Coordinates of C-alpha atoms in Angstrom, one line a residue:
M214 CA -60.9 -58.7 78.7
S215 CA -63.5 -58.3 81.7
A216 CA -66.1 -60.4 82.6
S217 CA -68.8 -60.5 84.6
N218 CA -70.0 -63.3 87.3
R219 CA -72.5 -65.4 86.0
P220 CA -76.0 -64.4 86.8
D221 CA -78.3 -66.5 89.0
G222 CA -81.3 -68.4 87.5
P223 CA -82.2 -70.8 85.0
R224 CA -80.2 -71.2 81.4
P225 CA -82.6 -71.1 78.4
E226 CA -82.8 -74.7 77.0
T227 CA -82.2 -73.8 73.5
T228 CA -80.8 -70.9 71.7
G229 CA -81.6 -69.3 68.3
P230 CA -84.9 -68.9 66.5
D231 CA -86.5 -72.5 65.7
E232 CA -86.9 -71.8 61.7
G233 CA -83.3 -72.0 61.6
P234 CA -80.0 -69.7 61.8
Q235 CA -80.5 -65.8 61.4
A236 CA -77.7 -63.1 60.4
P237 CA -74.9 -63.3 61.3
F238 CA -75.1 -66.9 61.3
P239 CA -74.0 -69.0 60.0
L240 CA -70.5 -68.7 60.3
R241 CA -67.4 -70.0 59.0
L242 CA -64.3 -70.9 60.5
S243 CA -61.1 -72.9 59.5
G244 CA -57.7 -74.1 61.0
E245 CA -55.6 -76.9 61.9
V246 CA -56.3 -78.5 65.0
V247 CA -53.5 -77.6 67.5
K248 CA -52.4 -78.2 70.9
G249 CA -54.0 -75.5 73.5
F250 CA -53.5 -75.0 77.2
G251 CA -53.9 -78.6 78.0
R252 CA -56.5 -77.8 80.8
G253 CA -59.8 -79.3 79.0
S254 CA -58.8 -83.1 79.5
S255 CA -56.7 -83.0 82.3
E256 CA -58.4 -80.3 84.7
L257 CA -61.9 -80.5 83.4
G258 CA -62.6 -83.5 81.6
I259 CA -63.7 -81.9 78.8
P260 CA -61.2 -82.0 76.0
T261 CA -61.0 -79.4 73.2
A262 CA -59.7 -79.3 69.6
N263 CA -58.1 -75.7 69.3
I264 CA -57.9 -73.9 66.3
P265 CA -55.3 -71.1 65.5
L266 CA -56.8 -67.7 66.2
S267 CA -55.7 -66.6 62.8
G268 CA -58.7 -68.9 61.9
L269 CA -61.1 -65.8 62.9
S270 CA -59.1 -64.1 60.4
V271 CA -59.8 -66.7 57.6
G272 CA -63.6 -66.2 58.2
G273 CA -63.2 -62.5 58.5
Y274 CA -64.4 -62.3 62.3
D275 CA -61.9 -61.0 64.1
D276 CA -64.2 -58.8 66.2
I277 CA -66.3 -61.8 67.0
E278 CA -67.8 -61.4 70.3
S279 CA -66.1 -63.3 72.8
G280 CA -68.7 -66.1 74.4
V281 CA -69.8 -69.8 73.8
Y282 CA -71.2 -71.0 70.5
Y283 CA -72.8 -74.3 69.0
G284 CA -72.7 -75.7 65.5
W285 CA -70.6 -78.2 63.2
A286 CA -67.3 -79.5 63.2
G287 CA -66.2 -81.2 60.0
I288 CA -62.5 -83.0 60.6
A289 CA -60.3 -84.3 57.8
P290 CA -59.8 -87.8 57.6
C291 CA -57.5 -89.3 60.3
T292 CA -57.5 -92.4 62.6
A293 CA -60.0 -90.6 65.0
T294 CA -62.6 -90.1 62.5
H295 CA -62.5 -93.7 61.4
Q296 CA -62.6 -95.1 65.0
H297 CA -66.2 -93.7 66.0
P298 CA -68.2 -92.3 62.7
P299 CA -70.6 -89.8 63.6
G300 CA -74.0 -91.1 65.0
S301 CA -72.3 -94.2 66.2
Q302 CA -72.7 -96.2 69.5
S303 CA -70.0 -94.1 71.6
K304 CA -68.8 -93.9 75.1
Y305 CA -69.8 -89.9 75.3
K306 CA -71.3 -89.3 78.5
L307 CA -71.2 -85.4 78.7
M308 CA -74.6 -84.6 77.4
A309 CA -77.7 -85.7 79.0
S310 CA -78.6 -89.1 77.2
H311 CA -82.2 -88.1 76.1
I312 CA -80.9 -85.2 74.2
A313 CA -78.2 -87.2 72.8
S314 CA -80.7 -89.5 71.7
A315 CA -82.9 -86.8 70.2
L316 CA -79.9 -85.2 68.3
G317 CA -79.1 -88.7 67.1
K318 CA -82.3 -89.5 65.6
V319 CA -82.6 -86.2 64.0
A320 CA -79.0 -85.4 62.7
F321 CA -77.7 -88.8 62.1
G322 CA -80.3 -90.7 60.7
G323 CA -83.4 -92.3 62.0
S324 CA -87.3 -92.3 61.4
E325 CA -87.5 -88.4 62.0
R326 CA -85.3 -87.9 59.0
E327 CA -86.6 -88.0 55.3
D328 CA -83.1 -88.8 54.4
A329 CA -82.1 -91.0 56.8
E330 CA -80.7 -93.9 54.5
G331 CA -78.0 -92.0 52.9
R332 CA -77.2 -89.7 56.3
K333 CA -74.4 -91.5 57.8
E334 CA -72.9 -92.1 54.6
T335 CA -73.3 -88.2 53.7
L336 CA -71.4 -87.4 57.4
T337 CA -68.6 -90.0 57.2
S338 CA -66.5 -90.7 54.1
E339 CA -63.0 -90.7 52.7
K340 CA -63.5 -87.1 52.8
G341 CA -63.6 -86.8 56.6
A342 CA -66.4 -86.7 59.3
V343 CA -69.0 -84.2 60.8
Y344 CA -69.9 -83.7 64.5
P345 CA -71.8 -81.7 66.5
M346 CA -69.7 -79.2 68.8
V347 CA -70.1 -76.7 71.2
M348 CA -67.1 -73.9 71.2
S349 CA -65.5 -70.9 73.2
I350 CA -63.9 -67.9 71.5
G351 CA -62.4 -65.9 74.2
W352 CA -60.3 -65.1 77.1
N353 CA -61.4 -67.9 79.5
P354 CA -61.8 -65.4 82.6
Y355 CA -61.5 -68.0 85.3
Y356 CA -57.9 -69.1 84.0
K357 CA -56.9 -65.3 83.2
N358 CA -55.4 -66.2 79.8
E359 CA -53.4 -63.3 78.4
V360 CA -54.2 -64.4 75.0
R361 CA -57.5 -64.9 73.0
S362 CA -58.1 -68.6 72.3
V363 CA -60.8 -70.5 69.8
E364 CA -61.5 -74.0 71.5
V365 CA -64.0 -76.5 70.3
H366 CA -65.4 -79.3 72.1
V367 CA -66.6 -81.8 69.6
M368 CA -69.6 -83.6 71.4
H369 CA -68.5 -87.3 70.5
Q370 CA -66.0 -89.8 72.5
F371 CA -62.7 -90.2 70.6
E372 CA -59.9 -92.8 71.2
T373 CA -57.3 -90.8 70.1
D374 CA -56.3 -87.2 69.4
F375 CA -56.5 -85.6 66.2
Y376 CA -53.9 -82.8 66.4
G377 CA -52.4 -81.7 62.7
S378 CA -55.9 -82.5 61.2
H379 CA -57.8 -79.6 59.5
M380 CA -61.1 -78.4 60.8
N381 CA -64.0 -76.6 59.4
V382 CA -66.5 -75.3 61.7
N383 CA -70.0 -74.0 61.1
I384 CA -71.2 -71.9 63.6
L385 CA -74.8 -71.6 64.0
G386 CA -75.8 -70.0 67.1
F387 CA -74.4 -67.8 70.2
I388 CA -75.0 -69.5 73.6
R389 CA -73.8 -67.0 76.0
P390 CA -70.9 -64.6 77.1
E391 CA -67.9 -65.2 78.9
Y392 CA -68.4 -65.4 82.7
D393 CA -66.0 -65.3 85.5
Y394 CA -66.5 -68.3 88.0
V395 CA -66.1 -68.7 91.8
S396 CA -64.7 -72.1 91.4
K397 CA -63.6 -75.0 89.0
E398 CA -66.7 -76.5 89.7
K399 CA -69.1 -74.3 88.9
L400 CA -67.2 -73.5 85.3
I401 CA -67.5 -77.2 84.6
E402 CA -71.4 -77.3 85.6
D403 CA -71.9 -74.3 83.2
I404 CA -69.7 -75.9 80.5
K405 CA -71.9 -79.3 81.0
T406 CA -75.1 -76.9 80.5
D407 CA -73.9 -75.3 77.4
I408 CA -73.6 -78.7 76.0
D409 CA -76.8 -79.7 76.6
V410 CA -77.9 -76.6 75.1
A411 CA -76.2 -77.1 71.9
G412 CA -77.8 -80.5 71.7
R413 CA -81.2 -79.6 72.2
S414 CA -80.3 -76.7 69.7
L415 CA -78.9 -78.9 67.2
A416 CA -81.6 -81.3 67.3
R417 CA -84.1 -79.0 65.8
K418 CA -84.5 -80.0 61.9
P419 CA -83.3 -76.7 60.6
Y420 CA -80.1 -76.9 62.4
A421 CA -79.7 -80.6 62.0
K422 CA -79.4 -80.2 58.4
M423 CA -77.0 -77.4 58.3
G424 CA -74.7 -80.3 59.2
D425 CA -74.8 -81.4 55.6
D426 CA -73.2 -78.1 54.4
P427 CA -70.7 -79.2 51.9
Y428 CA -68.2 -76.9 53.2
L429 CA -67.6 -78.7 56.3
L430 CA -65.8 -81.7 54.6
D431 CA -64.2 -79.3 51.8
F432 CA -60.6 -79.4 52.8
K433 CA -59.0 -78.8 49.4
G434 CA -56.2 -76.4 49.4
K435 CA -56.3 -75.8 53.1
E436 CA -53.5 -77.6 54.4
Q437 CA -51.6 -74.4 55.3
V438 CA -54.6 -72.3 55.9
A439 CA -54.6 -70.9 59.7
S440 CA -51.7 -72.9 60.7

Protein backbone atom coordinates (compact mmCIF):
# COMPACT_ATOMS: atom_id res chain seq x y z
CA MET A 1 0.00 0.00 0.00
CA SER A 2 3.01 2.31 0.21
CA ALA A 3 3.55 4.83 -2.56
CA SER A 4 6.43 7.13 -3.38
CA ASN A 5 6.18 10.86 -3.87
CA ARG A 6 5.77 12.11 -7.42
CA PRO A 7 9.20 12.52 -9.04
CA ASP A 8 10.22 15.92 -10.36
CA GLY A 9 10.47 16.60 -14.06
CA PRO A 10 8.17 16.63 -17.10
CA ARG A 11 5.72 13.83 -17.84
CA PRO A 12 5.71 11.86 -21.14
CA GLU A 13 3.10 13.16 -23.60
CA THR A 14 1.94 9.65 -24.60
CA THR A 15 2.42 6.12 -23.33
CA GLY A 16 2.49 2.83 -25.19
CA PRO A 17 4.10 2.10 -28.58
CA ASP A 18 2.74 4.09 -31.53
CA GLU A 19 1.98 0.92 -33.49
CA GLY A 20 -0.63 -0.15 -30.95
CA PRO A 21 -1.11 -1.84 -27.57
CA GLN A 22 1.33 -4.60 -26.67
CA ALA A 23 1.02 -7.42 -24.12
CA PRO A 24 -0.43 -7.52 -21.57
CA PHE A 25 -2.80 -5.01 -23.19
CA PRO A 26 -5.63 -4.83 -23.98
CA LEU A 27 -7.12 -5.83 -20.63
CA ARG A 28 -10.88 -6.18 -20.21
CA LEU A 29 -12.79 -5.34 -17.04
CA SER A 30 -16.52 -5.31 -16.43
CA GLY A 31 -18.92 -4.31 -13.68
CA GLU A 32 -21.90 -2.30 -12.52
CA VAL A 33 -21.27 1.39 -11.86
CA VAL A 34 -21.52 1.99 -8.12
CA LYS A 35 -21.11 4.97 -5.81
CA GLY A 36 -17.55 5.50 -4.64
CA PHE A 37 -16.07 7.72 -1.96
CA GLY A 38 -17.82 10.85 -3.24
CA ARG A 39 -14.57 12.80 -3.61
CA GLY A 40 -14.15 12.89 -7.39
CA SER A 41 -16.83 15.47 -8.08
CA SER A 42 -17.09 17.27 -4.76
CA GLU A 43 -13.40 17.71 -3.86
CA LEU A 44 -11.47 17.26 -7.09
CA GLY A 45 -13.94 18.35 -9.76
CA ILE A 46 -13.13 15.14 -11.63
CA PRO A 47 -16.07 12.70 -11.38
CA THR A 48 -15.46 8.97 -11.51
CA ALA A 49 -17.62 5.97 -12.28
CA ASN A 50 -16.52 3.24 -9.91
CA ILE A 51 -16.93 -0.46 -10.57
CA PRO A 52 -16.63 -3.08 -7.82
CA LEU A 53 -13.20 -4.47 -7.07
CA SER A 54 -14.62 -7.85 -8.09
CA GLY A 55 -14.54 -6.49 -11.66
CA LEU A 56 -10.81 -7.27 -11.61
CA SER A 57 -11.59 -10.88 -10.76
CA VAL A 58 -14.02 -11.13 -13.67
CA GLY A 59 -11.19 -10.23 -16.01
CA GLY A 60 -8.66 -12.33 -14.12
CA TYR A 61 -6.56 -9.30 -13.14
CA ASP A 62 -6.58 -9.44 -9.35
CA ASP A 63 -2.82 -8.84 -9.33
CA ILE A 64 -2.81 -5.90 -11.77
CA GLU A 65 -0.33 -3.19 -10.80
CA SER A 66 -1.83 -0.24 -8.98
CA GLY A 67 -1.68 2.96 -10.99
CA VAL A 68 -3.31 5.01 -13.73
CA TYR A 69 -4.42 3.49 -17.05
CA TYR A 70 -6.26 4.63 -20.19
CA GLY A 71 -8.53 3.12 -22.80
CA TRP A 72 -12.20 2.93 -23.77
CA ALA A 73 -15.35 2.46 -21.69
CA GLY A 74 -18.63 1.08 -23.00
CA ILE A 75 -21.71 2.11 -21.01
CA ALA A 76 -25.01 0.25 -21.26
CA PRO A 77 -27.88 2.35 -22.66
CA CYS A 78 -29.24 4.87 -20.18
CA THR A 79 -30.34 8.50 -19.99
CA ALA A 80 -26.74 9.69 -19.74
CA THR A 81 -25.60 7.99 -22.95
CA HIS A 82 -28.47 9.51 -24.93
CA GLN A 83 -28.01 13.07 -23.66
CA HIS A 84 -24.51 13.55 -25.07
CA PRO A 85 -23.38 10.81 -27.46
CA PRO A 86 -19.65 10.29 -28.06
CA GLY A 87 -18.12 12.87 -30.33
CA SER A 88 -20.94 15.35 -29.77
CA GLN A 89 -20.32 18.93 -28.74
CA SER A 90 -20.07 18.89 -24.97
CA LYS A 91 -19.00 21.00 -22.03
CA TYR A 92 -16.05 18.75 -21.13
CA LYS A 93 -13.18 21.08 -20.22
CA LEU A 94 -10.74 18.89 -18.31
CA MET A 95 -8.74 17.99 -21.44
CA ALA A 96 -6.74 20.60 -23.34
CA SER A 97 -8.89 21.76 -26.27
CA HIS A 98 -6.35 20.95 -28.98
CA ILE A 99 -5.95 17.41 -27.64
CA ALA A 100 -9.72 16.92 -27.45
CA SER A 101 -10.03 18.15 -31.04
CA ALA A 102 -7.36 15.73 -32.29
CA LEU A 103 -8.96 12.83 -30.45
CA GLY A 104 -12.40 13.73 -31.79
CA LYS A 105 -11.22 13.79 -35.40
CA VAL A 106 -9.52 10.42 -35.25
CA ALA A 107 -11.82 8.56 -32.88
CA PHE A 108 -15.30 9.90 -33.56
CA GLY A 109 -15.31 10.54 -37.27
CA GLY A 110 -13.66 13.07 -39.52
CA SER A 111 -11.38 13.37 -42.49
CA GLU A 112 -8.67 11.39 -40.70
CA ARG A 113 -10.82 8.23 -40.51
CA GLU A 114 -11.51 6.15 -43.60
CA ASP A 115 -14.69 4.84 -41.95
CA ALA A 116 -15.89 8.21 -40.65
CA GLU A 117 -19.33 7.85 -42.23
CA GLY A 118 -20.52 5.14 -39.87
CA ARG A 119 -18.35 5.89 -36.87
CA LYS A 120 -20.84 7.68 -34.65
CA GLU A 121 -23.48 5.06 -35.36
CA THR A 122 -20.99 2.40 -34.27
CA LEU A 123 -20.15 4.19 -31.04
CA THR A 124 -23.69 5.16 -30.09
CA SER A 125 -26.67 2.89 -30.52
CA GLU A 126 -29.49 1.28 -28.61
CA LYS A 127 -26.80 -1.09 -27.34
CA GLY A 128 -25.07 1.69 -25.40
CA ALA A 129 -22.20 4.09 -26.05
CA VAL A 130 -18.39 4.09 -26.05
CA TYR A 131 -16.27 6.88 -24.54
CA PRO A 132 -12.56 7.51 -23.91
CA MET A 133 -11.52 6.99 -20.32
CA VAL A 134 -8.66 7.26 -17.86
CA MET A 135 -8.80 5.17 -14.70
CA SER A 136 -7.15 4.58 -11.36
CA ILE A 137 -6.70 1.17 -9.80
CA GLY A 138 -5.29 1.21 -6.30
CA TRP A 139 -5.31 2.71 -2.83
CA ASN A 140 -5.28 6.48 -3.49
CA PRO A 141 -2.35 7.19 -1.13
CA TYR A 142 -3.23 10.87 -0.72
CA TYR A 143 -6.53 9.86 0.92
CA LYS A 144 -5.01 6.82 2.65
CA ASN A 145 -7.74 4.43 1.52
CA GLU A 146 -7.97 1.17 3.44
CA VAL A 147 -9.47 -0.70 0.49
CA ARG A 148 -8.38 -0.94 -3.13
CA SER A 149 -10.69 0.69 -5.66
CA VAL A 150 -11.35 0.81 -9.41
CA GLU A 151 -12.26 4.39 -10.41
CA VAL A 152 -12.99 5.23 -14.05
CA HIS A 153 -13.07 8.83 -15.24
CA VAL A 154 -15.07 8.92 -18.47
CA MET A 155 -13.65 11.80 -20.50
CA HIS A 156 -16.99 13.36 -21.36
CA GLN A 157 -19.41 15.79 -19.73
CA PHE A 158 -22.68 14.22 -18.57
CA GLU A 159 -25.77 15.95 -17.24
CA THR A 160 -26.76 13.03 -15.06
CA ASP A 161 -25.05 10.09 -13.39
CA PHE A 162 -25.37 6.49 -14.51
CA TYR A 163 -25.21 4.52 -11.27
CA GLY A 164 -26.53 1.01 -11.79
CA SER A 165 -25.59 0.93 -15.48
CA HIS A 166 -23.15 -1.72 -16.62
CA MET A 167 -19.71 -0.72 -17.87
CA ASN A 168 -17.24 -2.67 -19.99
CA VAL A 169 -13.68 -1.34 -19.97
CA ASN A 170 -10.91 -1.96 -22.48
CA ILE A 171 -7.57 -0.93 -20.95
CA LEU A 172 -4.97 -0.13 -23.60
CA GLY A 173 -2.03 1.24 -21.67
CA PHE A 174 -0.39 2.20 -18.38
CA ILE A 175 0.27 5.88 -17.64
CA ARG A 176 1.99 5.94 -14.25
CA PRO A 177 2.17 4.28 -10.82
CA GLU A 178 0.37 5.64 -7.78
CA TYR A 179 2.04 8.58 -6.07
CA ASP A 180 1.53 10.33 -2.77
CA TYR A 181 1.08 14.11 -2.98
CA VAL A 182 1.99 17.02 -0.76
CA SER A 183 -1.33 18.76 -1.48
CA LYS A 184 -4.72 18.25 -3.11
CA GLU A 185 -3.79 20.87 -5.70
CA LYS A 186 -0.79 18.80 -6.82
CA LEU A 187 -3.00 15.71 -7.06
CA ILE A 188 -5.52 17.57 -9.26
CA GLU A 189 -2.70 18.91 -11.44
CA ASP A 190 -1.37 15.41 -12.06
CA ILE A 191 -4.83 13.98 -12.78
CA LYS A 192 -5.39 16.66 -15.42
CA THR A 193 -2.04 15.71 -16.93
CA ASP A 194 -3.20 12.07 -16.91
CA ILE A 195 -6.28 13.13 -18.90
CA ASP A 196 -4.15 14.90 -21.51
CA VAL A 197 -1.77 11.94 -21.76
CA ALA A 198 -4.74 9.61 -22.22
CA GLY A 199 -6.23 11.88 -24.89
CA ARG A 200 -3.01 12.08 -26.89
CA SER A 201 -2.41 8.34 -26.55
CA LEU A 202 -5.91 7.42 -27.72
CA ALA A 203 -5.73 9.86 -30.65
CA ARG A 204 -3.22 7.56 -32.37
CA LYS A 205 -5.07 5.52 -35.00
CA PRO A 206 -4.27 2.01 -33.67
CA TYR A 207 -5.62 3.04 -30.26
CA ALA A 208 -8.60 4.98 -31.62
CA LYS A 209 -9.76 1.95 -33.59
CA MET A 210 -9.78 -0.15 -30.42
CA GLY A 211 -12.91 1.79 -29.49
CA ASP A 212 -14.66 -0.33 -32.15
CA ASP A 213 -14.15 -3.54 -30.15
CA PRO A 214 -17.59 -5.27 -30.01
CA TYR A 215 -16.82 -6.29 -26.42
CA LEU A 216 -17.39 -2.73 -25.25
CA LEU A 217 -21.10 -2.86 -26.12
CA ASP A 218 -21.67 -6.52 -25.27
CA PHE A 219 -23.83 -6.43 -22.14
CA LYS A 220 -25.75 -9.65 -22.72
CA GLY A 221 -25.96 -11.70 -19.54
CA LYS A 222 -23.87 -9.22 -17.56
CA GLU A 223 -26.62 -7.70 -15.43
CA GLN A 224 -25.34 -9.48 -12.34
CA VAL A 225 -21.65 -9.70 -13.22
CA ALA A 226 -19.38 -8.08 -10.63
CA SER A 227 -22.31 -6.32 -9.00
